[in-house]
Coordinates of C-alpha atoms (C1' of nucleotides) in Angstrom, one line a residue:
Chain A
M1 CA 11.5 -20.5 62.9
D2 CA 13.7 -20.6 60.1
T3 CA 13.5 -23.5 58.1
D4 CA 17.7 -24.0 55.9
D5 CA 16.8 -28.1 55.7
E6 CA 15.0 -26.8 52.4
F7 CA 16.5 -28.5 49.7
R8 CA 16.2 -26.0 47.0
I9 CA 17.6 -26.4 43.9
E10 CA 15.9 -24.1 41.9
L11 CA 11.9 -25.5 40.8
P12 CA 12.2 -28.7 39.6
H13 CA 9.1 -26.5 37.1
R14 CA 12.2 -24.3 35.7
E15 CA 12.8 -26.3 33.4
L16 CA 9.4 -27.9 32.2
L17 CA 8.3 -24.1 31.6
D18 CA 11.4 -23.3 29.8
Q19 CA 10.7 -26.9 27.3
I20 CA 7.2 -25.4 27.2
L21 CA 7.1 -21.3 26.9
D22 CA 10.1 -21.1 25.2
K23 CA 10.1 -18.1 22.7
W24 CA 8.6 -19.7 20.3
S25 CA 5.8 -22.0 21.7
L26 CA 3.1 -20.4 22.4
S27 CA 3.0 -19.1 19.0
V28 CA 3.2 -22.4 17.9
L29 CA 0.9 -24.0 20.0
N30 CA -1.5 -21.6 19.6
E31 CA -1.5 -22.6 15.8
L32 CA -2.6 -26.4 16.1
C33 CA -5.0 -25.8 19.0
E34 CA -6.7 -23.9 16.0
R35 CA -6.3 -26.4 13.4
P36 CA -2.9 -29.8 12.6
C37 CA -0.1 -27.4 10.6
R38 CA 2.1 -28.6 8.0
F39 CA 5.7 -27.6 8.7
N40 CA 5.3 -24.4 6.0
E41 CA 2.5 -23.4 7.2
L42 CA 3.3 -23.1 10.6
R43 CA 6.5 -21.0 9.3
R44 CA 4.2 -18.6 7.5
A45 CA 2.1 -18.7 10.3
V46 CA 4.7 -17.5 12.3
P47 CA 7.3 -15.8 9.6
Q48 CA 9.8 -14.9 12.5
V49 CA 11.0 -17.9 13.2
T50 CA 13.4 -19.6 11.3
Q51 CA 13.7 -23.3 10.2
K52 CA 16.0 -24.0 12.5
S53 CA 14.0 -22.9 15.9
L54 CA 10.9 -23.5 14.0
T55 CA 12.4 -27.5 13.9
A56 CA 13.8 -27.4 17.1
T57 CA 10.6 -25.9 18.5
L58 CA 8.1 -28.9 17.2
R59 CA 11.1 -31.2 18.6
R60 CA 10.5 -30.2 22.2
L61 CA 7.2 -30.1 22.0
E62 CA 6.9 -33.2 20.7
R63 CA 8.8 -34.4 22.9
N64 CA 7.1 -33.6 25.8
G65 CA 4.0 -34.8 24.5
V66 CA 2.3 -31.7 24.3
I67 CA 2.2 -31.6 20.1
E68 CA 1.9 -34.9 17.6
R69 CA 4.1 -35.7 14.8
E70 CA 2.2 -37.5 11.9
V71 CA 4.4 -38.4 8.9
V72 CA 2.0 -38.6 5.4
S73 CA 4.2 -41.2 3.0
T74 CA 2.7 -39.0 -0.4
R75 CA 5.5 -38.0 -3.1
P76 CA 7.3 -35.3 -2.1
V77 CA 6.1 -36.1 2.0
A78 CA 4.0 -34.7 4.3
V79 CA 4.3 -33.5 7.9
R80 CA 1.5 -32.6 9.6
Y81 CA 1.6 -31.5 13.6
R82 CA -1.3 -31.5 15.5
I83 CA -2.0 -30.7 19.1
T84 CA -2.2 -33.8 21.6
P85 CA -5.2 -34.5 24.3
L86 CA -2.6 -32.8 27.2
G87 CA -1.5 -30.4 24.6
K88 CA -5.2 -29.4 25.1
T89 CA -4.7 -29.1 28.7
L90 CA -1.9 -26.3 28.4
R91 CA -4.5 -24.2 26.6
P92 CA -6.2 -22.9 30.1
P93 CA -3.2 -22.0 32.4
V94 CA -1.9 -20.5 29.5
D95 CA -4.6 -18.0 28.3
V96 CA -4.6 -17.4 32.8
L97 CA -1.5 -15.7 32.2
L98 CA -1.9 -14.0 29.0
A99 CA -5.3 -12.6 30.5
W100 CA -2.4 -11.1 33.7
A101 CA -0.4 -10.0 30.9
S102 CA -3.5 -8.1 28.7
E103 CA -4.5 -6.9 32.0
N104 CA -1.9 -5.5 33.3
M105 CA -0.2 -4.4 30.3
P106 CA -0.6 -0.7 31.0
A107 CA 0.4 -1.1 34.6
I108 CA 3.6 -2.5 33.4
A109 CA 3.7 0.5 31.0
R110 CA 3.5 2.9 33.1
A111 CA 6.2 1.0 36.1
R112 CA 8.7 0.5 32.9
E113 CA 8.1 5.1 32.1
A114 CA 8.6 5.7 35.7
F115 CA 11.6 3.3 35.8
D116 CA 12.9 5.2 32.6
A117 CA 12.3 8.1 33.5
Q118 CA 14.0 8.4 36.5
A119 CA 17.0 6.1 35.7
G120 CA 17.7 8.6 33.1
S121 CA 17.6 11.6 36.0
D122 CA 20.6 10.1 37.4
Chain B
M1 CA -6.0 -2.9 5.4
D2 CA -4.2 -5.6 3.8
T3 CA -3.8 -9.1 5.4
D4 CA -0.8 -9.9 3.3
D5 CA 1.4 -7.6 5.7
E6 CA 4.0 -9.8 7.9
F7 CA 2.2 -7.5 10.7
R8 CA 2.5 -10.3 12.8
I9 CA 5.2 -9.1 15.8
E10 CA 4.6 -12.3 17.3
L11 CA 3.0 -12.0 21.0
P12 CA 3.1 -9.0 22.5
H13 CA 3.2 -11.3 25.7
R14 CA 6.6 -13.0 24.6
E15 CA 8.4 -9.7 25.5
L16 CA 6.7 -9.4 28.9
L17 CA 6.8 -13.3 30.0
D18 CA 10.3 -12.9 29.0
Q19 CA 10.9 -10.2 31.5
I20 CA 8.7 -11.9 34.2
L21 CA 8.6 -15.8 33.7
D22 CA 12.6 -15.9 33.1
K23 CA 15.6 -17.9 34.9
W24 CA 15.5 -17.3 38.7
S25 CA 12.7 -14.6 38.7
L26 CA 10.1 -17.3 40.1
S27 CA 12.4 -17.7 42.8
V28 CA 12.9 -14.8 44.0
L29 CA 9.1 -13.8 43.3
N30 CA 8.6 -17.3 45.9
E31 CA 10.3 -15.4 48.3
L32 CA 9.3 -11.7 48.1
C33 CA 5.5 -13.3 48.1
E34 CA 6.2 -14.3 51.8
R35 CA 8.9 -11.6 53.4
P36 CA 10.9 -8.7 51.9
C37 CA 14.0 -9.6 51.6
R38 CA 17.4 -8.2 51.6
F39 CA 20.0 -9.0 48.5
N40 CA 22.2 -11.4 50.3
E41 CA 19.5 -12.7 51.7
L42 CA 17.7 -14.0 48.5
R43 CA 21.1 -15.1 47.2
R44 CA 21.2 -17.6 50.5
A45 CA 17.9 -18.5 49.9
V46 CA 18.7 -18.8 45.9
P47 CA 22.1 -19.9 46.2
Q48 CA 22.2 -20.4 42.5
V49 CA 21.8 -17.6 40.7
T50 CA 24.6 -15.4 41.1
Q51 CA 25.1 -11.8 42.0
K52 CA 25.4 -10.5 38.4
S53 CA 22.5 -12.4 37.2
L54 CA 20.6 -11.9 40.9
T55 CA 20.5 -8.3 40.1
A56 CA 19.7 -8.4 36.4
T57 CA 16.5 -9.9 37.5
L58 CA 15.9 -7.2 41.0
R59 CA 16.0 -4.9 38.2
R60 CA 13.8 -6.7 35.7
L61 CA 10.8 -6.9 37.7
E62 CA 10.9 -3.8 39.1
R63 CA 11.4 -2.2 36.4
N64 CA 8.1 -4.4 35.1
G65 CA 6.2 -2.9 38.6
V66 CA 6.3 -6.2 40.5
I67 CA 8.5 -6.0 43.2
E68 CA 9.6 -2.6 44.8
R69 CA 13.8 -1.5 46.5
E70 CA 14.0 0.3 49.4
V71 CA 17.1 1.8 49.9
V72 CA 17.7 1.9 53.5
S73 CA 20.9 4.4 54.6
T74 CA 21.9 2.5 57.8
R75 CA 25.5 2.2 57.7
P76 CA 26.9 0.4 55.1
V77 CA 23.8 0.6 53.9
A78 CA 20.7 -2.0 52.9
V79 CA 17.9 -2.4 50.3
R80 CA 14.7 -3.7 51.0
Y81 CA 13.0 -5.8 48.4
R82 CA 9.8 -7.0 48.2
I83 CA 6.5 -7.5 46.3
T84 CA 4.5 -5.0 45.3
P85 CA 0.4 -5.1 45.0
L86 CA 0.3 -5.6 40.9
G87 CA 3.3 -8.5 41.8
K88 CA 1.1 -9.7 44.3
T89 CA -1.7 -10.5 41.4
L90 CA 1.0 -12.5 39.1
R91 CA 0.7 -15.1 41.9
P92 CA -2.4 -17.1 40.9
P93 CA -1.3 -17.0 37.0
V94 CA 1.7 -18.3 37.6
D95 CA 0.4 -20.8 41.0
V96 CA -2.0 -22.2 38.0
L97 CA 0.6 -22.7 35.4
L98 CA 2.7 -23.9 38.3
A99 CA -0.1 -27.0 38.9
W100 CA -0.1 -28.0 35.9
A101 CA 3.2 -28.8 35.8
S102 CA 2.7 -30.4 38.8
E103 CA -0.1 -32.1 37.5
N104 CA 1.4 -33.1 34.0
M105 CA 5.0 -33.6 35.6
P106 CA 4.3 -37.7 34.8
A107 CA 2.6 -37.9 31.9
I108 CA 5.4 -35.4 30.6
A109 CA 7.9 -37.5 31.6
R110 CA 6.4 -40.6 30.2
A111 CA 6.0 -38.9 26.6
R112 CA 10.2 -37.9 27.2
E113 CA 11.2 -42.0 28.1
A114 CA 8.8 -43.1 25.3
F115 CA 9.9 -40.1 22.6
D116 CA 13.8 -40.2 23.7
A117 CA 12.9 -44.7 23.3
Q118 CA 12.0 -44.3 20.3
A119 CA 15.0 -42.3 19.1
G120 CA 17.8 -43.6 20.3
S121 CA 16.6 -47.2 18.4
D122 CA 17.5 -45.4 15.6
Chain C
dC1 C1' 26.6 -4.7 52.4
dA2 C1' 24.4 -3.6 48.2
dG3 C1' 26.0 -3.7 44.3
dG4 C1' 29.5 -2.2 39.6
dA5 C1' 32.8 -3.2 35.6
dT6 C1' 35.3 -6.6 33.0
dC7 C1' 36.0 -10.7 31.0
dC8 C1' 35.1 -14.6 29.5
dG9 C1' 32.7 -19.4 27.7
dG10 C1' 28.9 -22.2 25.6
dC11 C1' 24.3 -22.6 23.9
dA12 C1' 20.1 -20.7 22.1
dT13 C1' 19.3 -18.1 17.0
dG14 C1' 19.7 -16.9 12.5
dA15 C1' 21.8 -17.5 7.6
dT16 C1' 22.9 -20.1 3.8
dA17 C1' 23.6 -24.1 1.9
dC18 C1' 22.4 -29.1 0.7
dT19 C1' 19.1 -33.6 0.8
dG20 C1' 15.5 -37.4 0.2
Chain D
dC1 C1' 7.7 -30.3 0.8
dA2 C1' 10.0 -31.0 5.3
dG3 C1' 14.1 -30.7 7.0
dT4 C1' 19.7 -31.8 8.5
dA5 C1' 25.0 -29.9 8.8
dT6 C1' 27.6 -26.0 8.8
dC7 C1' 29.2 -22.0 10.2
dA8 C1' 28.9 -17.9 12.2
dT9 C1' 27.6 -15.1 16.4
dG10 C1' 25.3 -13.3 19.7
dC11 C1' 23.9 -12.6 24.1
dC12 C1' 23.4 -14.8 28.9
dG13 C1' 25.2 -15.8 32.6
dG14 C1' 29.5 -17.2 35.7
dA15 C1' 34.0 -16.2 37.7
dT16 C1' 36.3 -12.1 39.5
dC17 C1' 37.4 -7.8 41.5
dC18 C1' 36.4 -3.2 42.9
dT19 C1' 33.8 0.2 45.0
dG20 C1' 30.9 3.5 48.3

DNA sequence: CAGGATCCGGCATGATACTG
DNA sequence: CAGTATCATGCCGGATCCTG
């Protein structure tokens, strides 16, 4: 029973996951889930991210509606990022995934060692 | 132990997610969840992936223990990939995530439109 | 059939300098 | 403080050719 008539242009979720689960998004969302943050607060919270990448990440997350950007017109200007209701709903699925990662980290580590050992003895 | 150290080397899960949730992994895992596949079967199932990327993806997934590679020494040689028990445990978390994606796709689409419209009026 | 090896282009990422 | 602009680059992914 071959149903090869199904058009499969790669999962539509793929693009979405790329936007929300990319390199720095989880760290940023993790911070913003606890409290609203300013730009440089986030930089300090995630020291490895460069300013450029952080800007890109924030823009992307904002565009997808999971975080909000609020500009406070004080003297030098202040920007506060906070998570949106939509962004909060992202937490449980991500936690499930991270739970899986934590739980299976040892098994995966073992698998890697076995694989690398076998590859090395070749 | 001081807390001022920059010991905060990004989430340990980050690297794991990169390996398992990368561009083609979900499509491949999705196929292998249904049935074991040979190399070119997978190529047909995921037409967009190149041979190189597919090889890399399979290697990576195999190294992390979520799929298995079985070489059948027939004449031209046959290789069968199948999902492992560990790989099967990955399904629920991924499904939860994809469910979230499906459920919130409309909201995200709206957020994007709003964002783009505002950006366009600049 | 199932890959390995190689070349190459694009984009993501990083470092640096500058601005409102 | 919160970015933008620019340049350099590294790596991913695609295309092509070759092998057991």
